[in-house]
Coordinates of N, CA and C and ligand atoms in Angstrom, one line a residue:
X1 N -6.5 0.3 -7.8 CA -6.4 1.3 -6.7 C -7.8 1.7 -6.3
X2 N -8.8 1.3 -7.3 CA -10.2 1.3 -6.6 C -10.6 2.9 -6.5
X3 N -9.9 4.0 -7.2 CA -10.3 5.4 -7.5 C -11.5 6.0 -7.9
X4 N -12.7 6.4 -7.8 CA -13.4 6.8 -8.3 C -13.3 8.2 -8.6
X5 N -14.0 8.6 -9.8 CA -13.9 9.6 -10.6 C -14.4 11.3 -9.9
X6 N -14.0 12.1 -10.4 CA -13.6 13.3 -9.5 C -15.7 13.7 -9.3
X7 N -15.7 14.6 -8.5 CA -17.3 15.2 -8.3 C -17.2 16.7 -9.3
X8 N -18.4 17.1 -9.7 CA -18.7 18.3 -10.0 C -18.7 19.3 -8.6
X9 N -18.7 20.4 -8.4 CA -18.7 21.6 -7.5 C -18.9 22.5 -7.9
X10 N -21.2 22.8 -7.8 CA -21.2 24.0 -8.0 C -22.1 24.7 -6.7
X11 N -21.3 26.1 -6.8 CA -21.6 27.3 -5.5 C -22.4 28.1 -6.1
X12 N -24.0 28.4 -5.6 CA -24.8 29.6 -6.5 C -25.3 30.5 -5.3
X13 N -24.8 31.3 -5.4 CA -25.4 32.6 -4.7 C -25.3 32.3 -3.7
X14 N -24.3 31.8 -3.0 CA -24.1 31.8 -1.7 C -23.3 32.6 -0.6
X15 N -24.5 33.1 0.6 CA -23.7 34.4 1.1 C -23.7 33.7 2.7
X16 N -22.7 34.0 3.9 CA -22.6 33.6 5.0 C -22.5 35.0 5.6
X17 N -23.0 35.1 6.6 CA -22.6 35.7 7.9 C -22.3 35.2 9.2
X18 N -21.2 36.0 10.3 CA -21.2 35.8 11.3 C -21.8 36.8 12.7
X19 N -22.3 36.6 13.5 CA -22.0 37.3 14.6 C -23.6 38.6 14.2
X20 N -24.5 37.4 14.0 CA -25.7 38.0 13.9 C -25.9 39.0 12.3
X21 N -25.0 38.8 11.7 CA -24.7 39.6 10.3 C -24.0 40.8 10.7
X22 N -23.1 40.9 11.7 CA -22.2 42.1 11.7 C -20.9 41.5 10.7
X23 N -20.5 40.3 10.7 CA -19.5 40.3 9.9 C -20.0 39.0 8.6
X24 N -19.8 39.9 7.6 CA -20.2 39.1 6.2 C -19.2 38.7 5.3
X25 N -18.9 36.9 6.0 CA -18.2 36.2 5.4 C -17.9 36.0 3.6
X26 N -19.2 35.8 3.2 CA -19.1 35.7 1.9 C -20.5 36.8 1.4
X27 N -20.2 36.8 0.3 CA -21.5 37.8 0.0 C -21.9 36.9 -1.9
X28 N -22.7 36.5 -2.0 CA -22.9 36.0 -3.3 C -22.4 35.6 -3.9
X29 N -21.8 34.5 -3.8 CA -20.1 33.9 -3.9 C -21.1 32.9 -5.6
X30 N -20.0 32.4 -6.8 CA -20.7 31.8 -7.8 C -19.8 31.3 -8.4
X31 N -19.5 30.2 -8.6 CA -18.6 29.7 -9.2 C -19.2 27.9 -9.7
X32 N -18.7 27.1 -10.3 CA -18.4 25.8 -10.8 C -17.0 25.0 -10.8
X33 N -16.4 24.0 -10.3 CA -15.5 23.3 -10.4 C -16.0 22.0 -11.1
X34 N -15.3 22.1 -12.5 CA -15.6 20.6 -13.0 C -14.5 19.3 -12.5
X35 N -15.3 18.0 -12.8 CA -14.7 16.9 -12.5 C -13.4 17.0 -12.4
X36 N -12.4 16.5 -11.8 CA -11.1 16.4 -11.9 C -10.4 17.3 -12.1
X37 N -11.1 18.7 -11.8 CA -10.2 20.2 -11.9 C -9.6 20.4 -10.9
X38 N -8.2 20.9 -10.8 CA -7.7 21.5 -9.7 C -7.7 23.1 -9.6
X39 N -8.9 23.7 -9.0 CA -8.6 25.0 -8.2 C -8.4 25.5 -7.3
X40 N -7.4 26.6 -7.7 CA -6.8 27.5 -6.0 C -8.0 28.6 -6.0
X41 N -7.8 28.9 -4.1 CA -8.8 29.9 -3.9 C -7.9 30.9 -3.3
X42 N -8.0 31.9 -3.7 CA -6.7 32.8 -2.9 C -7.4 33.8 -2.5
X43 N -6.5 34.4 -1.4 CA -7.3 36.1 -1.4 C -6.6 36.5 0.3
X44 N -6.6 37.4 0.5 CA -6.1 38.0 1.6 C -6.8 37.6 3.0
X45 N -6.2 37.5 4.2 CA -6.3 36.9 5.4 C -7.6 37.5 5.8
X46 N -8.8 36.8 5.8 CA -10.3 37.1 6.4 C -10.8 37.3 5.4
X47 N -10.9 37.0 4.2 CA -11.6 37.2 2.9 C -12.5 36.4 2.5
X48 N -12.8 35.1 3.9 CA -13.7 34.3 3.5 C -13.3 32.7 2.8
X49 N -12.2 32.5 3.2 CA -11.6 31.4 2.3 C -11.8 30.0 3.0
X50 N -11.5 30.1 4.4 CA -11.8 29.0 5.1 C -13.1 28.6 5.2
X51 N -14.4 30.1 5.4 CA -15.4 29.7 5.5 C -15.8 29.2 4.0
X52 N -15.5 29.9 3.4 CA -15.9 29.0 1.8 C -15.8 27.5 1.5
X53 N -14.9 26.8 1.8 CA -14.1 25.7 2.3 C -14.8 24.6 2.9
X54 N -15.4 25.2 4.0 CA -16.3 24.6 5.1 C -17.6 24.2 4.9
X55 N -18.2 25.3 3.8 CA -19.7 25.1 3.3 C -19.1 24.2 2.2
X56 N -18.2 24.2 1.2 CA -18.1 23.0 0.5 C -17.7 21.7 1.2
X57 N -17.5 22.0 2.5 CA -17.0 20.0 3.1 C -18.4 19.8 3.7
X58 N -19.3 20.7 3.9 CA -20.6 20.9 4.6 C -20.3 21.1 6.0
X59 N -19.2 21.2 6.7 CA -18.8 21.6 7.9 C -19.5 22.7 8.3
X60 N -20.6 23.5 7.7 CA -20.8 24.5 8.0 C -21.7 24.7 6.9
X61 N -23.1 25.5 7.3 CA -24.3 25.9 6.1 C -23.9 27.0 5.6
X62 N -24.5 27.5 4.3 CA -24.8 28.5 3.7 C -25.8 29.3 4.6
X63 N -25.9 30.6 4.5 CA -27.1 31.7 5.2 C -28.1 31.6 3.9
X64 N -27.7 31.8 2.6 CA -28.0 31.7 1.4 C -27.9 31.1 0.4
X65 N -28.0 30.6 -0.9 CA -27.6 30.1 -2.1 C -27.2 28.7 -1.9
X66 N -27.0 27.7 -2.7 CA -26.8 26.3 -2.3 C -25.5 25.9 -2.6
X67 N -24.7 24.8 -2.4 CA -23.5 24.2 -2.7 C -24.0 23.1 -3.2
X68 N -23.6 22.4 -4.6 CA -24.2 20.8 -5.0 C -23.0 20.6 -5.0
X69 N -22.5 18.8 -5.0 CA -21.5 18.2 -4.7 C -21.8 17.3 -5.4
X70 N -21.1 16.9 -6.7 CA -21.7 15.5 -7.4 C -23.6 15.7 -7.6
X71 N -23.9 16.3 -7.6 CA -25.6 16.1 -8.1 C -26.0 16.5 -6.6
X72 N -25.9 16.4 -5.5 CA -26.1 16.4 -4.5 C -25.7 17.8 -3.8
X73 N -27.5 18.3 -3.1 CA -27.0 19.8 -2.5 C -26.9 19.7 -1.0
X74 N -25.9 20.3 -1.1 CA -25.7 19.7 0.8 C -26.7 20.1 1.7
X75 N -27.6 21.1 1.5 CA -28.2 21.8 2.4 C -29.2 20.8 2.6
X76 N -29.5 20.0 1.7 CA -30.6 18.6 1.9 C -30.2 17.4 2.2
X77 N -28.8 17.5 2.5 CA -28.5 15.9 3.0 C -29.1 15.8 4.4
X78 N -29.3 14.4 4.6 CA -30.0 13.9 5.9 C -28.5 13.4 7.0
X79 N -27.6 13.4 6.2 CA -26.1 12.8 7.2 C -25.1 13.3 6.2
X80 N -25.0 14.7 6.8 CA -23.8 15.5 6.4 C -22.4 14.8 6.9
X81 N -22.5 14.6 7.9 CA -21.1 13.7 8.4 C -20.5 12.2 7.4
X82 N -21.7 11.6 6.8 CA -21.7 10.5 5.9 C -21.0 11.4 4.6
X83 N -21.2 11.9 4.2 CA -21.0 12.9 2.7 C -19.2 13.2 3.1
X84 N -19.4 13.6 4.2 CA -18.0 14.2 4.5 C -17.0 12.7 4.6
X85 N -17.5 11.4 5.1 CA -16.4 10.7 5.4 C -16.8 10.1 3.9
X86 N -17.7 9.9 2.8 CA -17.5 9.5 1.7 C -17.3 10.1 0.8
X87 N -17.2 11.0 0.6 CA -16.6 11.8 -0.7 C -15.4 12.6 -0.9
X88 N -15.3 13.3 0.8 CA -14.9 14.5 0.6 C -13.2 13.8 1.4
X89 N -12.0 14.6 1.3 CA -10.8 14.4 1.9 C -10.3 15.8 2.2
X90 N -10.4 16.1 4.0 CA -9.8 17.1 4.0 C -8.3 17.3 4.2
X91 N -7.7 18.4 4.0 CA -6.7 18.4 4.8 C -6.1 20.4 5.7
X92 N -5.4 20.3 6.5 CA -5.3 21.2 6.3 C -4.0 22.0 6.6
X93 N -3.7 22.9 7.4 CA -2.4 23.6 7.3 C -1.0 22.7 8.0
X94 N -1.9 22.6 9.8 CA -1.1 21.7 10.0 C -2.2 20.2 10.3
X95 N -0.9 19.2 9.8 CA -1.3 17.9 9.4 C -2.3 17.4 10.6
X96 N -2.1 17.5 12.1 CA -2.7 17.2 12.9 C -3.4 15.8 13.2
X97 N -1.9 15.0 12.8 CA -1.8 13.6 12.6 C -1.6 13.6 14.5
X98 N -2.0 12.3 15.1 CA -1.9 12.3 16.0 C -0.6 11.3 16.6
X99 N 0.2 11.9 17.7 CA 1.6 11.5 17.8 C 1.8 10.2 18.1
X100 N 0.8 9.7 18.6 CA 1.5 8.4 19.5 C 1.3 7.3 18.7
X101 N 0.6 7.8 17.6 CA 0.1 6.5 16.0 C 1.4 6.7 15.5
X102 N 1.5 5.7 14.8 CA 2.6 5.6 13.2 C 2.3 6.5 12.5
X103 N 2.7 6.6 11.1 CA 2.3 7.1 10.4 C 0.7 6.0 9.6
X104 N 1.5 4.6 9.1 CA 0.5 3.5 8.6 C -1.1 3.9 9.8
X105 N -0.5 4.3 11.1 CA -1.8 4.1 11.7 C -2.9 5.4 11.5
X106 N -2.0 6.4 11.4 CA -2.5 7.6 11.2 C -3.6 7.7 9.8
X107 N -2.9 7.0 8.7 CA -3.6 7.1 7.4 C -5.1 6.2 7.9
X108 N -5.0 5.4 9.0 CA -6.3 4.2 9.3 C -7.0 4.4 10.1
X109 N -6.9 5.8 10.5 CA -7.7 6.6 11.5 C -9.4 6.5 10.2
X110 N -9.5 7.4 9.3 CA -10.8 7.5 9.1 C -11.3 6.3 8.2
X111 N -10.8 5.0 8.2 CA -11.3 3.8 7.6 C -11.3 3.0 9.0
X112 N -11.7 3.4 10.3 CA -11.9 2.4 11.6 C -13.7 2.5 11.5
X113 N -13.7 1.2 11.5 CA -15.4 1.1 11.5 C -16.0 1.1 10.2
X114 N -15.3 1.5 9.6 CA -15.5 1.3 7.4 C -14.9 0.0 6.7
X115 N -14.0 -0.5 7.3 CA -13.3 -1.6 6.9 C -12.2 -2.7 8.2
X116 N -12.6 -3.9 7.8 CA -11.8 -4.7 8.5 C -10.1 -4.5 8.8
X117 N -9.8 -5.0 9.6 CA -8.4 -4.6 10.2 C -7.1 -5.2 8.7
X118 N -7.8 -5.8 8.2 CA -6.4 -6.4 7.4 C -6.5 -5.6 5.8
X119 N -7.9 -5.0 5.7 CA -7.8 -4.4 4.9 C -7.6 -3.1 4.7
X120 N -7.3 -2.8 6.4 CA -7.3 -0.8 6.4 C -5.4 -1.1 6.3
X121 N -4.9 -1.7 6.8 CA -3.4 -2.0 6.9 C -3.3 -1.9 5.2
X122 N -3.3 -2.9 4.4 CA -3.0 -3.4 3.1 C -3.5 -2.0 2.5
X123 N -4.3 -1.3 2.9 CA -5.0 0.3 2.5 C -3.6 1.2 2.7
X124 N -3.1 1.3 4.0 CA -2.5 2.2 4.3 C -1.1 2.2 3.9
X125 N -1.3 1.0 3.6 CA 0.4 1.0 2.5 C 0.8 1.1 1.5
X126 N -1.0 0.9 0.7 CA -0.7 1.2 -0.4 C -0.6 2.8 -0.5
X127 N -1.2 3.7 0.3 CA -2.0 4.7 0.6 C -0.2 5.8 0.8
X128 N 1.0 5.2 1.7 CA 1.6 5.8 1.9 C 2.7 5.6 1.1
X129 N 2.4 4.3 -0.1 CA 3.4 4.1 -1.2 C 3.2 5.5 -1.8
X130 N 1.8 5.4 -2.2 CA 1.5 6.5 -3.4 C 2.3 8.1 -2.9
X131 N 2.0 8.4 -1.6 CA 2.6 9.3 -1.3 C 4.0 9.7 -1.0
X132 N 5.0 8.4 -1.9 CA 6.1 8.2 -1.7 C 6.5 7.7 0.0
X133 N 5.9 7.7 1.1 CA 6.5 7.7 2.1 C 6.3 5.8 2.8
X134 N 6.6 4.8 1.9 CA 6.1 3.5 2.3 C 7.5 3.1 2.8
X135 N 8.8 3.5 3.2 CA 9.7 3.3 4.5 C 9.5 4.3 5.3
X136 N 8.1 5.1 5.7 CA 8.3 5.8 6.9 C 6.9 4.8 7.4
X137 N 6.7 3.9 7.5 CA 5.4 3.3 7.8 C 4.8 3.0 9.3
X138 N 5.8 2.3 10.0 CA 6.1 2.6 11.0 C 6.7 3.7 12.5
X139 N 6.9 4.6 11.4 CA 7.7 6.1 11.9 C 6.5 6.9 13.2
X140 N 7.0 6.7 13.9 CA 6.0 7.9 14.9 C 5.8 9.7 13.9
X141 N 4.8 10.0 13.7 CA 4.8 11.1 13.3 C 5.3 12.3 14.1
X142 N 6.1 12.2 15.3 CA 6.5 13.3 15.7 C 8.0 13.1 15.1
X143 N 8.1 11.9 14.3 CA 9.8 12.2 13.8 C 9.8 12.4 12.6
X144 N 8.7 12.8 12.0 CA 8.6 12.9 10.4 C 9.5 14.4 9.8
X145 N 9.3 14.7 9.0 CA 9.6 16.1 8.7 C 8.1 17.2 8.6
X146 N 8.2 18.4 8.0 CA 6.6 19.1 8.0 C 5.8 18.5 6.7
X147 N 7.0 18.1 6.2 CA 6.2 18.0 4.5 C 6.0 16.2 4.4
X148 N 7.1 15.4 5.2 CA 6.1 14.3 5.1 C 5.2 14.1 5.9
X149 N 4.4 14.6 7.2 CA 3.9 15.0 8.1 C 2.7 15.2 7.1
X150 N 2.6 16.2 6.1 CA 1.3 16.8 5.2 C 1.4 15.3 4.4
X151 N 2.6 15.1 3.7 CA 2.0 14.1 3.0 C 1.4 12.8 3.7
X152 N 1.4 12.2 4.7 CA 1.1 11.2 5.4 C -0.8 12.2 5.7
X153 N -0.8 12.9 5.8 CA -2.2 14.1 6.1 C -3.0 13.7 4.5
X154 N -2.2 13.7 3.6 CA -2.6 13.5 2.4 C -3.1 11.8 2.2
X155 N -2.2 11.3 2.5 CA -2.6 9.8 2.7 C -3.8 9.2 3.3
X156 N -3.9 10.3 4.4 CA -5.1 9.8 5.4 C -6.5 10.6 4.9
X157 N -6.4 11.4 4.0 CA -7.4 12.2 3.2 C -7.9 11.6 2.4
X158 N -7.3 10.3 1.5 CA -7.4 9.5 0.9 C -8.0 8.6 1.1
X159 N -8.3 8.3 2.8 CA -8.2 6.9 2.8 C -9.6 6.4 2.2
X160 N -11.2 7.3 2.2 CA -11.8 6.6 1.7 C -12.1 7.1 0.2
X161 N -11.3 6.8 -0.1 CA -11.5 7.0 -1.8 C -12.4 8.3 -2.2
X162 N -12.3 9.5 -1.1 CA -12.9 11.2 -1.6 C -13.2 11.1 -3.2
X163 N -14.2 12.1 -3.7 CA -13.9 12.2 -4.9 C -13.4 13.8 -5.1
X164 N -13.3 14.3 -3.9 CA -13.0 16.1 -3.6 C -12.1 15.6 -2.6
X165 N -11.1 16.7 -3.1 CA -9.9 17.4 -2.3 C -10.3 18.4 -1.6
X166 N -10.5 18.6 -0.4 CA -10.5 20.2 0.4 C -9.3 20.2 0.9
X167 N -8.3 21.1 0.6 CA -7.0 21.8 1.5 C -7.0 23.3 2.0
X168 N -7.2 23.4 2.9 CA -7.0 24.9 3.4 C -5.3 25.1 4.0
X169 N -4.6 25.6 3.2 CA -3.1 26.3 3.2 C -2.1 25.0 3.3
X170 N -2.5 23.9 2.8 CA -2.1 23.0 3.4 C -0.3 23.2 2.8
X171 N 0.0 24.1 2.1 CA 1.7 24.2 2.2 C 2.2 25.7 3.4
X172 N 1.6 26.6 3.9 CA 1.2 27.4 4.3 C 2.1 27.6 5.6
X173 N 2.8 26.1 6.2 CA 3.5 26.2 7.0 C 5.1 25.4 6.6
X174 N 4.8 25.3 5.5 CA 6.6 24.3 4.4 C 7.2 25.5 4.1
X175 N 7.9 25.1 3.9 CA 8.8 26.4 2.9 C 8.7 26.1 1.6
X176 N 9.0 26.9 0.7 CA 9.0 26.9 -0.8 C 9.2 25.1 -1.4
X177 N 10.3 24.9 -1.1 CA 10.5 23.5 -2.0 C 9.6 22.3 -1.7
X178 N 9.3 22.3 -0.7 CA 9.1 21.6 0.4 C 7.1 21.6 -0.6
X179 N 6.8 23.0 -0.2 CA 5.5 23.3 -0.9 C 5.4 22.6 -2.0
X180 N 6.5 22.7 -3.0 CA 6.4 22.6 -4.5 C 6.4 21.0 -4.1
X181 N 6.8 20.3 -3.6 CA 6.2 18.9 -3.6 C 5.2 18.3 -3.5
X182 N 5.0 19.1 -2.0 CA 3.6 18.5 -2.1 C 2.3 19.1 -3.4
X183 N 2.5 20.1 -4.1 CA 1.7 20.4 -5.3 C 1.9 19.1 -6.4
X184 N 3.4 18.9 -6.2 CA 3.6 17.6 -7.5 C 2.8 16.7 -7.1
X185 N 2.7 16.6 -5.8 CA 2.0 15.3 -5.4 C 0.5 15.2 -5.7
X186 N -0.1 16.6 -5.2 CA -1.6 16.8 -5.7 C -1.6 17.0 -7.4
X187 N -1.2 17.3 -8.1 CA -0.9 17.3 -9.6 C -1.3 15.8 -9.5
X188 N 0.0 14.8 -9.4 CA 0.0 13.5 -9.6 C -1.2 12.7 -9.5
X189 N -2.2 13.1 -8.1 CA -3.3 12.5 -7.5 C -4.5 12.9 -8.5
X190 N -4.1 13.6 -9.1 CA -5.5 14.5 -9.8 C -4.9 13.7 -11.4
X191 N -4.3 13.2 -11.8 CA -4.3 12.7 -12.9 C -4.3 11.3 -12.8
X192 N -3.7 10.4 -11.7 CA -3.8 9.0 -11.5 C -5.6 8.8 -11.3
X193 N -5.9 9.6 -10.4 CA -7.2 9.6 -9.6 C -8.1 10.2 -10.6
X194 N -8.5 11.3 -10.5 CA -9.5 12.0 -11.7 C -10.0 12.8 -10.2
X195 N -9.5 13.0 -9.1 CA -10.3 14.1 -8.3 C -10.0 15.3 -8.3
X196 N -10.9 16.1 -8.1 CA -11.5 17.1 -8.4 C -10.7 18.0 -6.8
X197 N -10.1 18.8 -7.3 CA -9.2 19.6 -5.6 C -9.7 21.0 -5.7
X198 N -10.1 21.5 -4.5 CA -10.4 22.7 -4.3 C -9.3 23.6 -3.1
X199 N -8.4 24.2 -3.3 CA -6.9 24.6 -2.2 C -7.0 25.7 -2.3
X200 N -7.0 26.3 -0.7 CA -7.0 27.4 -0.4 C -5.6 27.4 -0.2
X201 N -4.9 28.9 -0.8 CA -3.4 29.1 -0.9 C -3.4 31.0 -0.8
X202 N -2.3 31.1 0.7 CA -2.0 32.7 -0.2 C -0.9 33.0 -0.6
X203 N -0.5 31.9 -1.4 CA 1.3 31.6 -2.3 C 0.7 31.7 -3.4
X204 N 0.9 32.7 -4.2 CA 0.7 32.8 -5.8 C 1.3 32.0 -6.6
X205 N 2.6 31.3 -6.0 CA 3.7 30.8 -7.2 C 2.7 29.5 -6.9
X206 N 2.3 29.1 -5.7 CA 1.7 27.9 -5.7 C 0.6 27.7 -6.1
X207 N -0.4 28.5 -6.3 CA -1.7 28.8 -7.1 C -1.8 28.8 -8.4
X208 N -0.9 28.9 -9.1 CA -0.9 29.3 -10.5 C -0.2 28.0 -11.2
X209 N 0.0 26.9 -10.1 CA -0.2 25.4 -10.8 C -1.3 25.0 -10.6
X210 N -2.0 25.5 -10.1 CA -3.5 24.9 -10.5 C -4.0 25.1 -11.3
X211 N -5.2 24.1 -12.1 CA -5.7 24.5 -13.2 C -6.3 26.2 -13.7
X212 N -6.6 26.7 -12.4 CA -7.6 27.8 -12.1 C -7.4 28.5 -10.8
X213 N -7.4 29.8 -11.1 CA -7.7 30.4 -9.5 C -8.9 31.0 -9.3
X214 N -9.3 30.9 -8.5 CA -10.6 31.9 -7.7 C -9.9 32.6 -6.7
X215 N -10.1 34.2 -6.8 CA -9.6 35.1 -6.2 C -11.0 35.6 -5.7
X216 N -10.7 35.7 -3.6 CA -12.1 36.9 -3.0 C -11.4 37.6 -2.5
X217 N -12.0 38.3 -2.3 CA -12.1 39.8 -1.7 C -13.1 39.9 -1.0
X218 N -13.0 40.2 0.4 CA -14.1 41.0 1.6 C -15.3 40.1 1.0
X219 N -15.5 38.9 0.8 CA -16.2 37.9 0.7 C -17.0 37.8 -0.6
X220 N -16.2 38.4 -1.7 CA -16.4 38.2 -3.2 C -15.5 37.7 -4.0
X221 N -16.0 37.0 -4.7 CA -15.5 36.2 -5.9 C -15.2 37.8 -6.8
X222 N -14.3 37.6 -6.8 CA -13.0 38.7 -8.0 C -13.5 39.0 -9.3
X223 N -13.0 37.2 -10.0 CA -12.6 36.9 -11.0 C -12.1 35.7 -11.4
X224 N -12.3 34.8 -12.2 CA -12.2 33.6 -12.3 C -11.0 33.5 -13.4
X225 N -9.8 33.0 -13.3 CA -8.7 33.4 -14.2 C -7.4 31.9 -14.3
X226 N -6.6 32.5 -14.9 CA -5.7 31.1 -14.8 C -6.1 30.0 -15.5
X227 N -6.2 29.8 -16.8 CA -6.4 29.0 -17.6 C -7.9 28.5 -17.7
X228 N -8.1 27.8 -18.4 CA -9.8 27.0 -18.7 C -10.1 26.2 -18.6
X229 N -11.2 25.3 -17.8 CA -11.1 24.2 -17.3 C -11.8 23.7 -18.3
X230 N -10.8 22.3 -18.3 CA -10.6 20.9 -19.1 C -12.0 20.1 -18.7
X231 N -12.8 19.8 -19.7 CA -14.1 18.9 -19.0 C -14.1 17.8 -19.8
X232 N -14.2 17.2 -19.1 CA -14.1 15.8 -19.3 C -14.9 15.3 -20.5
X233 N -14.8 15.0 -21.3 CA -15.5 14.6 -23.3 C -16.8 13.7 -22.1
Ligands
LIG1 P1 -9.8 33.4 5.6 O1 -9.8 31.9 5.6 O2 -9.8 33.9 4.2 O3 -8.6 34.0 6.3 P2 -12.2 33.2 7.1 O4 -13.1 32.5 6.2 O5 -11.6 32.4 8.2 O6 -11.1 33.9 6.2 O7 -13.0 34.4 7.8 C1 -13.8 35.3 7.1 C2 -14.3 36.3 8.1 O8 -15.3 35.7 8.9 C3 -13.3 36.9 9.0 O9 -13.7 38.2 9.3 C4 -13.5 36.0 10.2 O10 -13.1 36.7 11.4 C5 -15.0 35.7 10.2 N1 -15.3 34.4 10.8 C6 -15.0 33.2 10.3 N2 -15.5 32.2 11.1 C7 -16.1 32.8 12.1 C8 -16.9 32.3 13.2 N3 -17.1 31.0 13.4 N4 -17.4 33.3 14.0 C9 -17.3 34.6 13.8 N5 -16.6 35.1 12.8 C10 -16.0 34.2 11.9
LIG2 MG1 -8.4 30.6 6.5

């Protein structure tokens, strides 16, 4: 499966603002995610969650304090966009798979230009086995359901072998059951795989399957709670 092993994620003293500093996204934010942890970030609507998110995919700088990613602080990379298509797998609320692909084609969207045509296909099947969905291969994504829709979103997050998970709400628009799958699913990837997930959720039942939650507030880290992360011997 060609999986490589999850990244470390650590955030030090990192504060954002928008809108000239009238509105302060994060304020001192501090945390660590070890290898192959899964943590939720929860917290109420404008608390800073997405931008938190963003500085960890590097989509977006810190004002302050640094993000390292695997040994690597994003503020000094020379090709942030390179980091993002090699390490990192986003996904987010909605799947925003594009209609007129397959699903197989959708997962082969971010391996075009990374890999030959016979091997992004043989990628994308194995890609949508994993995610249970290898009879919808063919399927236009506008006939999917919401939750194969994400998982196919998951598939394509995968495609270059990320060693980080970024999801912002990505059950957020499923209903309950529908949610709890795709968590089995991220459970499953984080134990076959060893990567390291960072999910923004404001479902508690769905948070508190993750290893760990990080809870903000008006752009502070809470408290760091929900069990103790497992590090790798
Ligand atoms: P959450 O994801 O927790 O709902 P966000 O991180 O999206 O919160 O937003 C945190 C705060 O920063 C909010 O007050 C939001 O309006 C503001 N904000 C986020 N992005 C921008 C932006 N690009 N420009 C201006 N304000 C922003
Ligand atoms: Mg958000």
């Amino acid at each position: 499966m060609n999986a490589r092993p999850g990244v470390e994620v650590v955030v030090e003293h990192v504060s954002k603002s928008f809108e000239d500093g009238r509105i302060a996204a994060l304020r001192d934010v501090t945390f660590r995610i070890d290898p192959g942890e899964f943590a939720a970030l929860t917290g109420p609507s404008g608390c800073g969650k997405s931008t938190l998110l963003n500085l960890v995919g590097a989509l977006d700088r810190p004002d302050e304090g640094s993000v390292t990613v695997g040994g690597a602080r994003l503020e000094q990379l020379t090709d942030p966009s390179e980091y993002r298509a090699s390490t990192v797998g986003f996904v987010f609320q909605f799947s925003n798979l594009i209609p007129t692909l397959s699903a197989a084609e959708n997962v082969q969207v971010p391996m075009m230009g990374r890999a030959p045509r016979a091997a992004r296909e043989q990628r994308a099947r194995e890609l949508l086995e994993e995610v249970g969905l290898a009879d919808r291969a063919g399927s236009s994504s506008t006939t999917l359901s919401g939750g194969e829709r994400q998982r196919v979103a998951i598939a394509r997050a995968l495609a270059n072998h990320p060693r980080l998970l970024l999801l912002d709400e990505p059950t957020g628009a499923l209903d309950s059951a529908t949610g709890g799958q795709i968590i089995r699913l991220l459970l499953t990837l984080r134990e076959t795989r060893g990567v390291t997930i960072l999910m923004v959720t404001n479902d508690t039942d769905i948070a508190q399957r993750a290893d760990r939650t990080l809870r903000l507030r008006d752009g502070r880290l809470d408290e760091a709670t929900h069990g103790v992360a497992q590090r790798p011997a």
